[in-house]
Tab-separated table of C-alpha atoms in Angstrom:
chain	number	residue	atom	x	y	z
T	1	MET	CA	58.927	-21.254	-1.493
T	2	PRO	CA	56.846	-18.550	-3.287
T	3	LYS	CA	55.485	-15.790	-1.111
T	4	SER	CA	51.762	-15.187	-0.770
T	5	PRO	CA	50.637	-11.972	-2.434
T	6	ALA	CA	50.432	-9.070	-0.027
T	7	PRO	CA	46.994	-7.646	0.698
T	8	ARG	CA	46.144	-4.430	-1.102
T	9	VAL	CA	46.038	-1.412	1.201
T	10	HIS	CA	43.534	1.296	0.320
T	11	GLY	CA	43.483	4.922	1.388
T	12	ASP	CA	41.664	6.255	4.391
T	13	VAL	CA	37.883	6.322	4.276
T	14	ASN	CA	36.542	8.626	6.997
T	15	GLY	CA	39.783	8.170	8.878
T	16	GLU	CA	39.878	4.414	8.351
T	17	SER	CA	42.681	2.570	6.592
T	18	THR	CA	41.120	-0.315	4.730
T	19	VAL	CA	42.690	-3.532	3.532
T	20	ARG	CA	41.187	-5.532	0.705
T	21	ARG	CA	42.041	-9.207	0.810
T	22	GLY	CA	41.163	-12.218	-1.277
T	23	ARG	CA	37.681	-13.047	-2.465
T	24	PRO	CA	35.391	-13.873	0.485
T	25	THR	CA	33.567	-17.149	0.409
T	26	GLY	CA	29.792	-17.390	0.147
T	27	ASP	CA	27.076	-15.914	-2.019
T	28	HIS	CA	28.167	-12.524	-3.406
T	29	ALA	CA	24.648	-11.062	-3.772
T	30	ALA	CA	23.597	-12.284	-0.336
T	31	LYS	CA	26.671	-10.738	1.296
T	32	ARG	CA	26.079	-7.403	-0.433
T	33	ALA	CA	22.472	-7.450	0.754
T	34	GLU	CA	23.647	-8.224	4.285
T	35	LEU	CA	26.044	-5.272	4.242
T	36	LEU	CA	23.388	-2.938	2.839
T	37	LYS	CA	21.073	-4.018	5.642
T	38	ALA	CA	23.813	-3.286	8.167
T	39	ALA	CA	24.406	0.134	6.588
T	40	THR	CA	20.678	0.840	6.812
T	41	THR	CA	20.675	0.090	10.520
T	42	VAL	CA	23.767	2.211	11.179
T	43	ILE	CA	22.439	5.234	9.255
T	44	ALA	CA	18.999	4.976	10.876
T	45	ARG	CA	20.603	4.752	14.324
T	46	ASP	CA	23.573	7.139	14.057
T	47	GLY	CA	22.797	9.344	11.060
T	48	TYR	CA	24.620	9.584	7.752
T	49	ALA	CA	27.460	11.798	9.016
T	50	ASN	CA	28.290	9.414	11.851
T	51	ALA	CA	28.077	6.257	9.769
T	52	SER	CA	31.389	4.661	8.799
T	53	LEU	CA	32.627	1.494	7.151
T	54	ARG	CA	33.927	0.355	10.532
T	55	LYS	CA	30.473	0.674	12.105
T	56	VAL	CA	28.879	-1.126	9.184
T	57	ALA	CA	31.420	-3.931	9.540
T	58	GLN	CA	30.730	-4.198	13.268
T	59	GLN	CA	26.984	-4.286	12.639
T	60	ALA	CA	27.433	-7.028	10.038
T	61	GLY	CA	29.877	-8.973	12.211
T	62	CYS	CA	32.787	-8.791	9.779
T	63	THR	CA	35.984	-6.810	9.188
T	64	THR	CA	36.252	-3.450	7.470
T	65	GLY	CA	38.343	-5.174	4.805
T	66	ALA	CA	35.432	-7.498	4.063
T	67	VAL	CA	33.186	-4.471	3.508
T	68	THR	CA	35.666	-2.874	1.096
T	69	TYR	CA	35.738	-6.038	-0.992
T	70	TYR	CA	32.155	-5.267	-1.987
T	71	PHE	CA	32.177	-1.460	-1.709
T	72	ALA	CA	35.263	0.645	-2.419
T	73	ASN	CA	34.370	3.347	0.115
T	74	LYS	CA	31.497	4.890	2.014
T	75	GLU	CA	30.244	6.780	-1.045
T	76	ASP	CA	30.098	3.546	-3.056
T	77	LEU	CA	28.208	1.821	-0.252
T	78	VAL	CA	25.701	4.665	0.110
T	79	ALA	CA	25.112	4.821	-3.651
T	80	ALA	CA	24.340	1.096	-3.675
T	81	LEU	CA	22.022	1.605	-0.709
T	82	ALA	CA	20.134	4.365	-2.541
T	83	GLU	CA	19.813	2.172	-5.638
T	84	SER	CA	18.386	-0.658	-3.538
T	85	ARG	CA	15.854	1.714	-1.952
T	86	PHE	CA	14.661	2.936	-5.329
T	87	ASP	CA	14.500	-0.681	-6.503
T	88	ARG	CA	11.903	-1.202	-3.773
T	89	TYR	CA	9.962	1.809	-5.025
T	90	ASP	CA	10.093	0.451	-8.582
T	91	ALA	CA	8.875	-2.972	-7.460
T	92	MET	CA	6.003	-1.298	-5.614
T	93	LEU	CA	5.004	0.689	-8.702
T	94	GLU	CA	5.246	-2.309	-11.026
T	95	ALA	CA	3.013	-4.337	-8.702
T	96	ALA	CA	0.519	-1.452	-8.580
T	97	ARG	CA	0.450	-1.301	-12.388
T	98	ALA	CA	-1.056	-4.778	-12.517
T	99	GLU	CA	-3.891	-3.896	-10.148
T	100	PRO	CA	-6.990	-1.830	-10.835
T	101	GLY	CA	-7.412	1.545	-9.183
T	102	VAL	CA	-4.973	4.074	-7.758
T	103	LYS	CA	-5.898	3.130	-4.196
T	104	LYS	CA	-3.790	-0.031	-4.481
T	105	LEU	CA	-0.749	2.128	-5.189
T	106	PHE	CA	-1.300	4.119	-2.010
T	107	GLU	CA	-1.882	0.953	0.001
T	108	ARG	CA	1.379	-0.529	-1.229
T	109	TRP	CA	3.181	2.713	-0.443
T	110	LEU	CA	1.709	2.563	3.064
T	111	GLU	CA	2.914	-1.013	3.502
T	112	LEU	CA	6.407	-0.101	2.300
T	113	THR	CA	6.865	2.961	4.482
T	114	THR	CA	5.246	1.737	7.694
T	115	GLY	CA	6.289	-1.901	7.433
T	116	ASP	CA	9.983	-1.009	7.734
T	117	PRO	CA	10.753	1.389	10.637
T	118	GLU	CA	14.130	2.242	9.088
T	119	PHE	CA	12.826	3.142	5.626
T	120	TRP	CA	11.774	6.744	6.200
T	121	PRO	CA	14.707	7.793	8.433
T	122	VAL	CA	17.280	6.413	5.999
T	123	MET	CA	15.665	7.868	2.867
T	124	SER	CA	15.474	11.313	4.484
T	125	GLN	CA	19.173	11.077	5.395
T	126	LEU	CA	20.107	10.073	1.843
T	127	PHE	CA	18.071	12.883	0.283
T	128	ALA	CA	19.676	15.473	2.574
T	129	HIS	CA	23.180	14.148	1.810
T	130	ALA	CA	22.588	14.344	-1.960
T	131	ARG	CA	22.625	18.150	-1.763
T	132	TYR	CA	26.378	18.096	-1.145
T	133	GLU	CA	27.493	15.324	-3.520
T	134	PRO	CA	26.951	16.061	-7.253
T	135	GLY	CA	27.457	12.434	-8.279
T	136	PHE	CA	25.040	11.168	-5.688
T	137	ALA	CA	22.563	13.922	-6.581
T	138	ALA	CA	22.661	12.750	-10.209
T	139	LEU	CA	21.836	9.215	-9.068
T	140	ILE	CA	18.848	10.453	-7.045
T	141	GLU	CA	17.681	12.622	-9.962
T	142	ARG	CA	17.894	9.703	-12.410
T	143	ARG	CA	16.040	7.239	-10.207
T	144	TYR	CA	13.462	9.787	-9.087
T	145	ALA	CA	12.734	10.701	-12.726
T	146	ARG	CA	12.025	7.037	-13.441
T	147	PHE	CA	9.807	6.849	-10.357
T	148	ARG	CA	7.764	9.889	-11.458
T	149	GLU	CA	7.490	8.550	-15.011
T	150	VAL	CA	5.852	5.315	-13.866
T	151	TYR	CA	3.812	7.160	-11.228
T	152	THR	CA	2.504	9.485	-13.950
T	153	SER	CA	1.515	6.559	-16.175
T	154	ILE	CA	-0.490	4.976	-13.347
T	155	LEU	CA	-2.310	8.244	-12.636
T	156	ALA	CA	-2.945	8.788	-16.384
T	157	ARG	CA	-4.523	5.350	-16.576
T	158	GLY	CA	-6.722	6.299	-13.615
T	159	GLN	CA	-7.785	9.435	-15.470
T	160	GLU	CA	-8.745	7.359	-18.497
T	161	GLN	CA	-10.787	5.055	-16.255
T	162	GLY	CA	-12.464	7.969	-14.495
T	163	THR	CA	-11.035	7.197	-11.052
T	164	VAL	CA	-8.568	10.128	-10.982
T	165	ARG	CA	-9.485	13.749	-11.588
T	166	ALA	CA	-8.655	14.765	-15.161
T	167	ASP	CA	-8.668	18.553	-14.737
T	168	ILE	CA	-4.994	18.471	-13.648
T	169	PRO	CA	-2.325	16.812	-15.871
T	170	ALA	CA	-1.116	13.443	-14.578
T	171	ASP	CA	2.508	14.573	-14.402
T	172	LEU	CA	1.570	17.494	-12.124
T	173	LEU	CA	-0.443	15.171	-9.891
T	174	ALA	CA	2.549	12.824	-9.712
T	175	ASP	CA	4.822	15.710	-8.704
T	176	GLN	CA	2.353	16.961	-6.107
T	177	LEU	CA	1.739	13.564	-4.533
T	178	SER	CA	5.462	12.761	-4.526
T	179	ALA	CA	6.181	16.077	-2.782
T	180	MET	CA	3.549	15.290	-0.148
T	181	GLY	CA	5.073	11.879	0.496
T	182	ASP	CA	8.586	13.332	0.629
T	183	GLY	CA	7.439	15.942	3.126
T	184	TRP	CA	5.996	13.264	5.391
T	185	MET	CA	9.195	11.267	5.029
T	186	MET	CA	11.383	14.221	5.997
T	187	MET	CA	9.328	15.003	9.121
T	188	PHE	CA	8.878	11.429	10.326
T	189	PRO	CA	12.275	11.169	12.106
T	190	PHE	CA	11.530	14.380	14.030
T	191	GLU	CA	7.863	13.814	14.867
T	192	PRO	CA	7.262	10.054	14.852
T	193	GLU	CA	4.290	10.461	17.193
T	194	ARG	CA	2.414	12.245	14.371
T	195	PHE	CA	2.839	9.281	12.039
T	196	THR	CA	1.119	6.391	13.734
T	197	PRO	CA	-0.156	3.715	11.326
T	198	ALA	CA	-3.726	4.959	11.792
T	199	ARG	CA	-2.801	8.573	11.044
T	200	VAL	CA	-0.647	7.669	8.043
T	201	LYS	CA	-3.598	5.752	6.633
T	202	ALA	CA	-5.813	8.793	7.237
T	203	LEU	CA	-3.295	10.990	5.403
T	204	LEU	CA	-3.261	8.610	2.452
T	205	ASP	CA	-7.069	8.463	2.413
T	206	ALA	CA	-7.086	12.262	2.317
T	207	ALA	CA	-4.635	12.221	-0.613
T	208	ILE	CA	-6.913	9.820	-2.489
T	209	THR	CA	-9.854	12.126	-1.841
T	210	LEU	CA	-7.882	15.046	-3.277
T	211	ILE	CA	-7.309	13.280	-6.599
T	212	THR	CA	-10.729	11.637	-6.874
T	213	PRO	CA	-13.089	13.292	-9.383
T	214	ALA	CA	-15.820	15.343	-7.775
T	215	PRO	CA	-19.213	13.611	-7.895
T	216	THR	CA	-21.407	14.861	-10.706
T	217	THR	CA	-24.771	16.318	-9.913
T	218	ARG	CA	-27.791	16.017	-12.133
T	219	ARG	CA	-29.924	19.018	-12.891
T	220	ALA	CA	-33.580	18.715	-12.121
T	221	THR	CA	-35.701	18.416	-15.247
């Protein structure tokens, strides 16, 4: 009687020996999304350094081997998580492109960042981790460049329509506004009481005021 093929044993990942078995049943994309959601929860709760494939598996209610079928190691999982986060940014920007006015962009950003309590903490953890991983840093740089490119095009359109100040180049405005948002994101996990929905909205309204053209005044004749 022929023997069943032995499972493939992979090296340690954060002290964990992982075993990759046969193809799991079910929808591949749905399972990946489920594991990314579990990883999000673990990182938001325990921090990046304390997150592990074992914890992700426990959060998702599966084995570590099931996780490694979809993601080779923690770095692979985190890279996929970062890609999925930037996909949400891209979807937000594309939706804003189809709507008039820059204010819609800020409103969608507000919905994205305040509608998911894990979004800011996880993104700040990923950004901090990228400093120590060249490959991961390259991923962040590539996706962020795309984000700023689309952001710049939306602001440039606002300048053409007269709704965004034109005395500062659109790419500089995009950099400045992105830096403001990143700063809020980095501080949110430490001072959540300063970022209530009402105050975040006030901050965004202030940002809109900063990029709105100054009202023109007519000289008396």
